[in-house]
Amino acid sequence: MRGIAFVWQFGEVVLAIALAPLFAGWIAQCRAWMQSRSAPPLTQQYRMLRKLFNKDAALAESASRLFRMAPYVLFATMVLAAAVIPSVVTDLPFARAADAIALIGLFATARVFQALAAMDIGTSFGTLGARREMMVGFLAEPAILMVFFNAFLLFGSTALTGIVDSYSTHPSVIDPSVIFAAIAFVMVMLAENARIPIDNPATHLELTMIHEAMVLEYSARHLALVEWASSLKLLNYACIGIALFLPWGIAIHGASVTAVLIGTAALMVKLAVCGAGLALIESLSAKLRIFRAPEFLAMAFLIAVLGLLVHLLLGANTSA
Amino acid sequence: MLRSHLSVEILKLLAAAMLLLSFAMLSTRRTQRLITLFAWQGAILFLSTILVAHDAGLTELYFSASLTLILKVFTLPLVLHLLIRRLGAQWDNERLVNIPVTMLVGLVLVIFAFGLAQPISMLATTIMRNTIGIALAVILLSFLMMITRRKAITQVIGFLAMENGLFFAATSATYGMPMVIELGIALDLLVAVFILGIFFFQIREQFDSLDLHHLESLRED
Amino acid sequence: MNFPWANLAISSISTHELLSVMVVVACWSLLAFACMLRLRSIRYVARFLFSLGALLSTAMFGIAIAYLTSGHGPEVMTLPLGLPDLPFHLRLDPLSAFFLMILGLAGAGISVFAAGYFRSGEGTAPGLLGLHYHVFLASMAMVMIADDAYLFMVAWETMALTSYFLVTSQHRIPEIRKAGFLYLLMAHVGAVCILLGFGVMQGGSWQFTFDAMRSASLAPFWATVAFTLALIGFGAKAGLVPMHVWLPEAHPAAPSPVSAMMSGLMLKTAVYGMLRITFDLLHVQFWQWGLAVTVLGLFSGLFGAIFAAVQTDMKRLLAYSSIENVGLIFTAIGLSILFAASHMPLFAALALAAALIHALNHSLFKSILFLATGSVLHATRQRSLGKLGGLIRFMPWVATLALIGTLAIAGLPPLNGFVSEWLLLQAFLFTPQLPHTFINMLIPLGAAALALTVALAAYVMVKFYGIIFLGKPREASLEQAHDANWLERIGLAWLAVGCVAIGVQPQWALHLAGKVTSMLVGQPVSPEPSMWRIAPISPAQASYSGSVFLAVILCVVAITFLGVRLLAHGRTRTTAPWDCGYPWQDARMQDTAEGFGQPIRHMFGAFFHIERDLPSPTDLVPRYRIHIEDRFWRGIYRPIASGVQRLADAISLLQGGRLAVYLLYSFITLLGLLVFVL
């Protein structure tokens, strides 16, 4: 199965890159439906990318090479993450290059490069965005680490492929620690991807921006790559959540072509549901003040730790 | 002892939800929401008692469960809602210590409770013995809530939540308490709430506010 | 693992590696005295002799690697030097060799940089600097190969003294003298504790060789006393909270290559001492030791990161970052002790490997950063972060190499900092399996504290790099900054290559650390070694491949770049920055160092003691000033200092100043002795 594994790997990466703008468009459409507005068509994101690629890049005079390289590095890290996460199959050669903790490190690399690029031009908004993004980042890391800790205690592995594989051999169980970990994961996903209630992706008020403030100076192809990388990051987080909490349908090790096709269809359905859920959460919440964000993330951390403790207490002696 | 693996799983879920609710009560900012959470805690208590009653086949637990439902899910929250609306204290609920520190202390208390409960749960014989740790944690967290808040109304709710935790512990360790004791406690609770309600009106008359630090001015210097 | 080219190199070095190490140490000492021949000549001392020292460091590195890969047992030697009954015992075993390897590797890069760094007319004569520098290197090597307490203390004291003279190179400035004094004081407090510790460990046999201490069986109480003394002594040298107060003063006061040496190498001798005493001499007896070390380590890590985030001086920021990294190393050591004392050698080996590799990584990336600040200091004469900025345009070499150092220290894959942090987090995953009841629930919270520290370190480093090298220059004089000279570039590049190599191929480092863990806890790491990835426990549980990371990222960057150029175009226009349409942009409108640290000040305010000067509406010249102080300084050290002062004042009452009184003292003592004897 070695040769065909590379085909699945390549296919999964291409699928992720192609789906990312569609996923973002779907979430925007769901939000619009829930807010009784009419939304742009689902392919609007693709059109925006094409428009941006065709424009001339307007760079500031003080931009350095770091600024020009950062969008490419961002895109590359997100593509690598897409290669590691098992969204359709678990038989991925590159998945052995990183476990969940290395994935956190990879997202951190992307965040640092983005923050450094934001500080490069030397405007006040860039440094503001960089500072806030790094703050949200360092608060979110303990929470997501505790989620993966939970997963390790439940499944004995931090490699996502290992988790999905062991899910298929265990009977499905409603474990309170899984539910707690899921709640914490959704909260961290909202924070890391700059969604309400941490950051409003559609805002125009610079003083409330976190993610948008970092990309103010980018234009044309650089902006296109940065936007693509952001939607790819959201897709990656959704796929991590699906692999951890809703893995039924992913083709496990040694699967046939039909299983892979079923996996792809299952992925589409699950992404549609996740997107709608995300839009629902966004429509129901208001954006928090910047210094309420630590409380939000502390809550996520707390729920993850509670899941851990409940597993240690209740899971340890399950027999009556 | 087990009727089904499913009921143990559901009980574990309910216990975890109870713990989560205690933390939510510890961290919420609005008094109105606090009372709603307390009502939900009562509802979970009711569900778990019904489940234990069904599994162990004890009919008196059904009576306890219905008492819980009437008292803790409907009557007491209704009374408290009317009280705070009359007192004008529905909204902001200030605290003495900020939220992240309270959460951390709460977490340490949970670990302490879980550590203590592990040898005890070996001795119990019910199907819910693992949840003694959670019951203990709920009691400690309610106590913490009483300590770290300013408004007088939260002391009452903390006291009631502690009683919730005790009831949960009793159900999980020994299949409930004798009926006499339960009825007695229920009556005590009702009377306490009424008396405290009157007391709050007096406090507000005297100090024009329900903030507890005003009571400190009653010292003898 | 078989590396054919390494076997060839090994066969050409004699099997007496200990002898070779002694030869290198002797050469360093000779070099030191050669520096005295022509005290003031920069070309002779710096360019020539320091470069020779760098070659000797590389030789030391080679010898250490040869010893580690050859798998020989410990080698001992007794030198006829020393006192009549206490000759110098020397011993080379995997633990010593690993730290000698760190010494050689980082020392080579720093020496090459120093060869190009020292300019004439700066404080002490270059010859004296060279003398102290090379004796410092030699004494650190002696600490690592000492096999008895006497030689250890002699080498330790030499290290302290020479580094004191190096720190106070610019002794005409009073702050630097004060910083040096504090450093010397704390070093000696630590040394006294270590000496007392050795005294306890000899366990009644009055033999001070390490062999005697290994076989001495101490009662649990005395073992714990010895361990505590060692922890205080080595912790004071390493900069563990609360004995850390000298670090933020001494490291900025020293010249940059010396700061790099102290941060990168001297702190590691303290780690070496801790490992030697706990694992080798005291045989890791109690898990409570591990708990204490883990808690101290986690607190130091968090403390260092939080304080680093609010600093405005670039070298002080790096000093606090060193405290944070030392905290991480001690956390790993504490976990290792916990696992070893609970009879779980596989996980103990994992945690110990994390500690060792982090020590190696820290020596590399912290040295790059300190050396880069040296270049910045030379080019701009500014130390304060509020007066730097935009240097990436004027100093491209330093900026690029410092970027590698920054990414490494922030713990980002695929560089080396991530490897040790990944291993440490993997070790934390197994703590719920510990048999102790409350501990197995509390320690997972330690993993969260660790993640918070690591992420804060990334925050701090973004601040460091962004404010110094990126953005607009905050002073007009920065436009005249010049890049580093070629010797400095070689030094920085040597260290940067080390960072990238260990990051991309961590298998080597893990294999060498495995030799040390085999010796200390009886278990190597990495059961199924592979060229592509590391998997410390088993590949099914977790694996990481630095080379795949780097390869994929580079490939995708290349493909995207070419793809965009081919399918679209690469046209660019240069304009003014957009900045949401604000027309008048000033370099002062960027974030300052205080501004970047404001979220940390807000969230972790309880850790600091902050004094604020706020402007009032009636001020003619409104000023906002913040002064942040360490609570330990005010809470512990100042009371102790004033207590000692009061005691000294009381005792000085004895010094009346009158001759008759002094003669009276001698007379009374004589009378007393006569009564006593007769």
PDB file of C-alpha atoms in Angstrom, chain A residues 53-66 68-69 72-73 75-77 79-80 84 94-99 101-103 105-106 108-109 111-113 115-117 119-128 130-131 134-135 137-139 141-142 145-146 148-149 152-153 156-159 162 206 216-217 221 225 291 294 301 305 308-309 312, chain C residues 392-393 403 407 410-413 418 422 425-426 428-433 440-441 444-445 447-448 451-452 454-456 458-459 461-463 465-467 470-472 533 540-545 548-549 552-553 556-557 560-561 564-565 568-580 582 585-586 589-591 595-600 602-604:
ATOM      1  CA  PHE A  53      -3.384  37.524  -7.742  1.00  0.00           C
ATOM      2  CA  ASN A  54      -3.841  39.704 -10.796  1.00  0.00           C
ATOM      3  CA  LYS A  55      -3.142  42.962  -9.011  1.00  0.00           C
ATOM      4  CA  ASP A  56       0.207  44.690  -8.676  1.00  0.00           C
ATOM      5  CA  ALA A  57       1.686  44.381  -5.220  1.00  0.00           C
ATOM      6  CA  ALA A  58       2.055  47.732  -3.481  1.00  0.00           C
ATOM      7  CA  LEU A  59       4.823  47.368  -0.926  1.00  0.00           C
ATOM      8  CA  ALA A  60       5.846  49.924   1.661  1.00  0.00           C
ATOM      9  CA  GLU A  61       9.295  51.432   1.242  1.00  0.00           C
ATOM     10  CA  SER A  62      10.427  50.114   4.592  1.00  0.00           C
ATOM     11  CA  ALA A  63       9.435  46.502   3.803  1.00  0.00           C
ATOM     12  CA  SER A  64      12.252  44.009   4.170  1.00  0.00           C
ATOM     13  CA  ARG A  65      12.731  40.571   2.688  1.00  0.00           C
ATOM     14  CA  LEU A  66      11.089  39.034   5.754  1.00  0.00           C
ATOM     15  CA  ARG A  68       7.899  39.565   1.348  1.00  0.00           C
ATOM     16  CA  MET A  69       8.719  35.988   2.310  1.00  0.00           C
ATOM     17  CA  TYR A  72       4.862  32.107   1.386  1.00  0.00           C
ATOM     18  CA  VAL A  73       6.121  30.674   4.660  1.00  0.00           C
ATOM     19  CA  PHE A  75       1.074  29.183   3.269  1.00  0.00           C
ATOM     20  CA  ALA A  76       3.735  26.470   3.378  1.00  0.00           C
ATOM     21  CA  THR A  77       3.235  25.805   7.100  1.00  0.00           C
ATOM     22  CA  VAL A  79      -0.052  23.128   3.708  1.00  0.00           C
ATOM     23  CA  LEU A  80       2.283  20.992   5.832  1.00  0.00           C
ATOM     24  CA  VAL A  84      -0.247  15.805   8.566  1.00  0.00           C
ATOM     25  CA  PHE A  94       3.756  12.513   6.199  1.00  0.00           C
ATOM     26  CA  ALA A  95       1.548  12.009   9.225  1.00  0.00           C
ATOM     27  CA  ARG A  96       4.446  10.286  10.944  1.00  0.00           C
ATOM     28  CA  ALA A  97       6.433  13.497  10.763  1.00  0.00           C
ATOM     29  CA  ALA A  98       4.363  15.235  13.382  1.00  0.00           C
ATOM     30  CA  ASP A  99       2.136  14.373  16.279  1.00  0.00           C
ATOM     31  CA  ILE A 101       2.101  18.586  19.863  1.00  0.00           C
ATOM     32  CA  ALA A 102       4.298  19.172  16.825  1.00  0.00           C
ATOM     33  CA  LEU A 103       1.180  20.512  15.109  1.00  0.00           C
ATOM     34  CA  GLY A 105       4.433  24.023  17.238  1.00  0.00           C
ATOM     35  CA  LEU A 106       3.735  24.363  13.529  1.00  0.00           C
ATOM     36  CA  ALA A 108       3.083  28.672  16.488  1.00  0.00           C
ATOM     37  CA  THR A 109       5.661  29.048  13.695  1.00  0.00           C
ATOM     38  CA  ARG A 111       1.871  32.872  14.163  1.00  0.00           C
ATOM     39  CA  VAL A 112       5.396  34.117  14.887  1.00  0.00           C
ATOM     40  CA  PHE A 113       6.160  34.736  11.227  1.00  0.00           C
ATOM     41  CA  ALA A 115       3.667  38.750  13.926  1.00  0.00           C
ATOM     42  CA  LEU A 116       7.207  39.508  12.770  1.00  0.00           C
ATOM     43  CA  ALA A 117       5.955  40.522   9.328  1.00  0.00           C
ATOM     44  CA  MET A 119       6.118  44.513  12.954  1.00  0.00           C
ATOM     45  CA  ASP A 120       8.263  44.926   9.890  1.00  0.00           C
ATOM     46  CA  ILE A 121       6.674  47.996   8.368  1.00  0.00           C
ATOM     47  CA  GLY A 122       6.757  49.932  11.612  1.00  0.00           C
ATOM     48  CA  THR A 123       3.223  51.228  11.817  1.00  0.00           C
ATOM     49  CA  SER A 124       1.323  51.355  15.069  1.00  0.00           C
ATOM     50  CA  PHE A 125      -1.455  49.053  13.890  1.00  0.00           C
ATOM     51  CA  GLY A 126       0.937  46.348  12.799  1.00  0.00           C
ATOM     52  CA  THR A 127       2.665  46.214  16.155  1.00  0.00           C
ATOM     53  CA  LEU A 128      -0.704  46.377  17.927  1.00  0.00           C
ATOM     54  CA  ALA A 130       1.296  41.494  16.556  1.00  0.00           C
ATOM     55  CA  ARG A 131       1.162  42.059  20.286  1.00  0.00           C
ATOM     56  CA  MET A 134       0.913  36.723  20.401  1.00  0.00           C
ATOM     57  CA  MET A 135      -1.073  37.294  23.590  1.00  0.00           C
ATOM     58  CA  GLY A 137      -1.525  32.660  21.176  1.00  0.00           C
ATOM     59  CA  PHE A 138       0.201  32.168  24.466  1.00  0.00           C
ATOM     60  CA  LEU A 139      -3.077  31.909  26.331  1.00  0.00           C
ATOM     61  CA  GLU A 141      -1.515  27.031  24.027  1.00  0.00           C
ATOM     62  CA  PRO A 142      -2.060  25.588  27.510  1.00  0.00           C
ATOM     63  CA  LEU A 145      -2.273  21.167  25.095  1.00  0.00           C
ATOM     64  CA  MET A 146      -4.677  19.973  27.787  1.00  0.00           C
ATOM     65  CA  PHE A 148      -4.388  16.738  23.495  1.00  0.00           C
ATOM     66  CA  PHE A 149      -3.381  15.480  26.926  1.00  0.00           C
ATOM     67  CA  PHE A 152      -3.579  10.891  25.011  1.00  0.00           C
ATOM     68  CA  LEU A 153      -5.100   9.580  28.223  1.00  0.00           C
ATOM     69  CA  GLY A 156      -2.757   6.229  24.333  1.00  0.00           C
ATOM     70  CA  SER A 157      -1.234   8.245  21.506  1.00  0.00           C
ATOM     71  CA  THR A 158      -0.747  11.863  20.513  1.00  0.00           C
ATOM     72  CA  ALA A 159      -0.407  11.072  16.828  1.00  0.00           C
ATOM     73  CA  GLY A 162      -3.141   6.763  15.979  1.00  0.00           C
ATOM     74  CA  GLU A 206      -8.698  49.102  13.528  1.00  0.00           C
ATOM     75  CA  LEU A 216      -3.167  45.717   6.774  1.00  0.00           C
ATOM     76  CA  GLU A 217      -0.029  46.348   4.753  1.00  0.00           C
ATOM     77  CA  ARG A 221      -0.579  38.162  -4.278  1.00  0.00           C
ATOM     78  CA  LEU A 225      -1.634  33.954   0.068  1.00  0.00           C
ATOM     79  CA  PHE A 291      -8.905  41.894  28.229  1.00  0.00           C
ATOM     80  CA  PRO A 294      -7.815  35.904  28.819  1.00  0.00           C
ATOM     81  CA  PHE A 301      -8.245  25.739  29.847  1.00  0.00           C
ATOM     82  CA  VAL A 305      -8.408  20.326  32.802  1.00  0.00           C
ATOM     83  CA  LEU A 308      -8.645  15.445  32.401  1.00  0.00           C
ATOM     84  CA  LEU A 309      -9.431  15.235  36.101  1.00  0.00           C
ATOM     85  CA  LEU A 312      -8.551  10.349  36.059  1.00  0.00           C
TER      86      LEU A 312
ATOM     87  CA  ILE C 392      17.541  44.619   9.368  1.00  0.00           C
ATOM     88  CA  ARG C 393      18.269  47.037   6.552  1.00  0.00           C
ATOM     89  CA  LEU C 403      16.491  35.529  13.211  1.00  0.00           C
ATOM     90  CA  LEU C 407      13.126  31.261  15.963  1.00  0.00           C
ATOM     91  CA  ALA C 410      10.964  30.561  20.620  1.00  0.00           C
ATOM     92  CA  GLY C 411      10.700  26.797  20.301  1.00  0.00           C
ATOM     93  CA  LEU C 412       9.504  26.696  16.703  1.00  0.00           C
ATOM     94  CA  PRO C 413       9.889  23.681  14.449  1.00  0.00           C
ATOM     95  CA  PHE C 418      11.403  22.735  19.534  1.00  0.00           C
ATOM     96  CA  TRP C 422       8.695  18.443  22.467  1.00  0.00           C
ATOM     97  CA  LEU C 425       6.065  17.694  26.852  1.00  0.00           C
ATOM     98  CA  GLN C 426       6.171  14.026  25.873  1.00  0.00           C
ATOM     99  CA  PHE C 428       4.827  15.182  30.971  1.00  0.00           C
ATOM    100  CA  LEU C 429       2.265  13.027  29.175  1.00  0.00           C
ATOM    101  CA  PHE C 430       3.307  10.061  31.282  1.00  0.00           C
ATOM    102  CA  THR C 431       3.030  11.724  34.669  1.00  0.00           C
ATOM    103  CA  PRO C 432      -0.537  10.500  35.337  1.00  0.00           C
ATOM    104  CA  GLN C 433       0.997   7.034  35.569  1.00  0.00           C
ATOM    105  CA  ASN C 440      -0.382  12.433  39.399  1.00  0.00           C
ATOM    106  CA  MET C 441      -3.243  14.929  39.182  1.00  0.00           C
ATOM    107  CA  PRO C 444      -0.400  17.578  34.400  1.00  0.00           C
ATOM    108  CA  LEU C 445      -1.095  21.171  35.394  1.00  0.00           C
ATOM    109  CA  ALA C 447       2.456  20.693  31.591  1.00  0.00           C
ATOM    110  CA  ALA C 448       0.083  23.604  31.149  1.00  0.00           C
ATOM    111  CA  ALA C 451       3.171  25.373  27.630  1.00  0.00           C
ATOM    112  CA  LEU C 452       2.412  28.839  28.968  1.00  0.00           C
ATOM    113  CA  VAL C 454       7.115  28.274  26.129  1.00  0.00           C
ATOM    114  CA  ALA C 455       4.469  30.391  24.447  1.00  0.00           C
ATOM    115  CA  LEU C 456       5.483  33.394  26.539  1.00  0.00           C
ATOM    116  CA  ALA C 458       7.820  33.149  21.812  1.00  0.00           C
ATOM    117  CA  TYR C 459       6.080  36.401  22.775  1.00  0.00           C
ATOM    118  CA  MET C 461      11.375  36.835  21.357  1.00  0.00           C
ATOM    119  CA  VAL C 462       8.966  38.420  18.898  1.00  0.00           C
ATOM    120  CA  LYS C 463       9.303  41.553  21.018  1.00  0.00           C
ATOM    121  CA  TYR C 465      13.564  40.727  17.371  1.00  0.00           C
ATOM    122  CA  GLY C 466      10.764  43.005  16.217  1.00  0.00           C
ATOM    123  CA  ILE C 467      11.821  46.027  18.219  1.00  0.00           C
ATOM    124  CA  LEU C 470      12.230  45.396  12.348  1.00  0.00           C
ATOM    125  CA  GLY C 471      10.143  48.492  11.923  1.00  0.00           C
ATOM    126  CA  LYS C 472      11.525  51.976  11.510  1.00  0.00           C
ATOM    127  CA  ARG C 533      12.372  10.904  12.606  1.00  0.00           C
ATOM    128  CA  ALA C 540       2.910   4.434  17.377  1.00  0.00           C
ATOM    129  CA  GLN C 541       2.708   6.826  20.283  1.00  0.00           C
ATOM    130  CA  ALA C 542       4.383   9.933  18.898  1.00  0.00           C
ATOM    131  CA  SER C 543       7.032  10.824  16.346  1.00  0.00           C
ATOM    132  CA  TYR C 544       8.516  14.000  14.927  1.00  0.00           C
ATOM    133  CA  SER C 545      10.643  14.597  11.870  1.00  0.00           C
ATOM    134  CA  VAL C 548      10.440  16.447   6.689  1.00  0.00           C
ATOM    135  CA  PHE C 549       9.252  19.752   8.147  1.00  0.00           C
ATOM    136  CA  VAL C 552       8.203  20.269   2.855  1.00  0.00           C
ATOM    137  CA  ILE C 553       8.185  23.909   3.876  1.00  0.00           C
ATOM    138  CA  VAL C 556       6.058  24.376  -0.922  1.00  0.00           C
ATOM    139  CA  VAL C 557       7.585  27.844  -0.681  1.00  0.00           C
ATOM    140  CA  THR C 560       4.189  28.546  -4.584  1.00  0.00           C
ATOM    141  CA  PHE C 561       6.697  31.205  -5.550  1.00  0.00           C
ATOM    142  CA  VAL C 564       2.540  32.567  -8.578  1.00  0.00           C
ATOM    143  CA  ARG C 565       5.186  33.999 -10.869  1.00  0.00           C
ATOM    144  CA  ALA C 568       0.084  35.458 -12.334  1.00  0.00           C
ATOM    145  CA  HIS C 569       2.975  37.898 -12.276  1.00  0.00           C
ATOM    146  CA  GLY C 570       5.551  39.355  -9.939  1.00  0.00           C
ATOM    147  CA  ARG C 571       5.065  43.080 -10.437  1.00  0.00           C
ATOM    148  CA  THR C 572       5.659  45.284  -7.451  1.00  0.00           C
ATOM    149  CA  ARG C 573       5.283  48.965  -6.738  1.00  0.00           C
ATOM    150  CA  THR C 574       6.897  50.721  -3.820  1.00  0.00           C
ATOM    151  CA  THR C 575       4.794  53.263  -1.990  1.00  0.00           C
ATOM    152  CA  ALA C 576       4.382  54.755   1.441  1.00  0.00           C
ATOM    153  CA  PRO C 577       2.898  52.450   4.081  1.00  0.00           C
ATOM    154  CA  TRP C 578      -0.916  52.281   4.118  1.00  0.00           C
ATOM    155  CA  ASP C 579      -1.469  52.471   7.924  1.00  0.00           C
ATOM    156  CA  CYS C 580      -5.213  52.978   7.331  1.00  0.00           C
ATOM    157  CA  TYR C 582      -2.955  58.195   8.430  1.00  0.00           C
ATOM    158  CA  GLN C 585       3.863  58.573  10.322  1.00  0.00           C
ATOM    159  CA  ASP C 586       6.635  58.783  12.779  1.00  0.00           C
ATOM    160  CA  MET C 589       4.370  55.809  16.650  1.00  0.00           C
ATOM    161  CA  GLN C 590       5.500  52.195  16.672  1.00  0.00           C
ATOM    162  CA  ASP C 591       5.211  50.069  19.748  1.00  0.00           C
ATOM    163  CA  GLY C 595       4.026  48.989  25.093  1.00  0.00           C
ATOM    164  CA  PHE C 596       4.772  45.494  23.894  1.00  0.00           C
ATOM    165  CA  GLY C 597       4.972  44.321  27.478  1.00  0.00           C
ATOM    166  CA  GLN C 598       1.754  45.975  28.555  1.00  0.00           C
ATOM    167  CA  PRO C 599      -0.536  42.900  28.237  1.00  0.00           C
ATOM    168  CA  ILE C 600       1.857  40.948  30.449  1.00  0.00           C
ATOM    169  CA  HIS C 602      -1.760  43.864  33.013  1.00  0.00           C
ATOM    170  CA  MET C 603      -2.343  40.134  33.370  1.00  0.00           C
ATOM    171  CA  PHE C 604       0.530  39.164  35.654  1.00  0.00           C
TER     172      PHE C 604
END
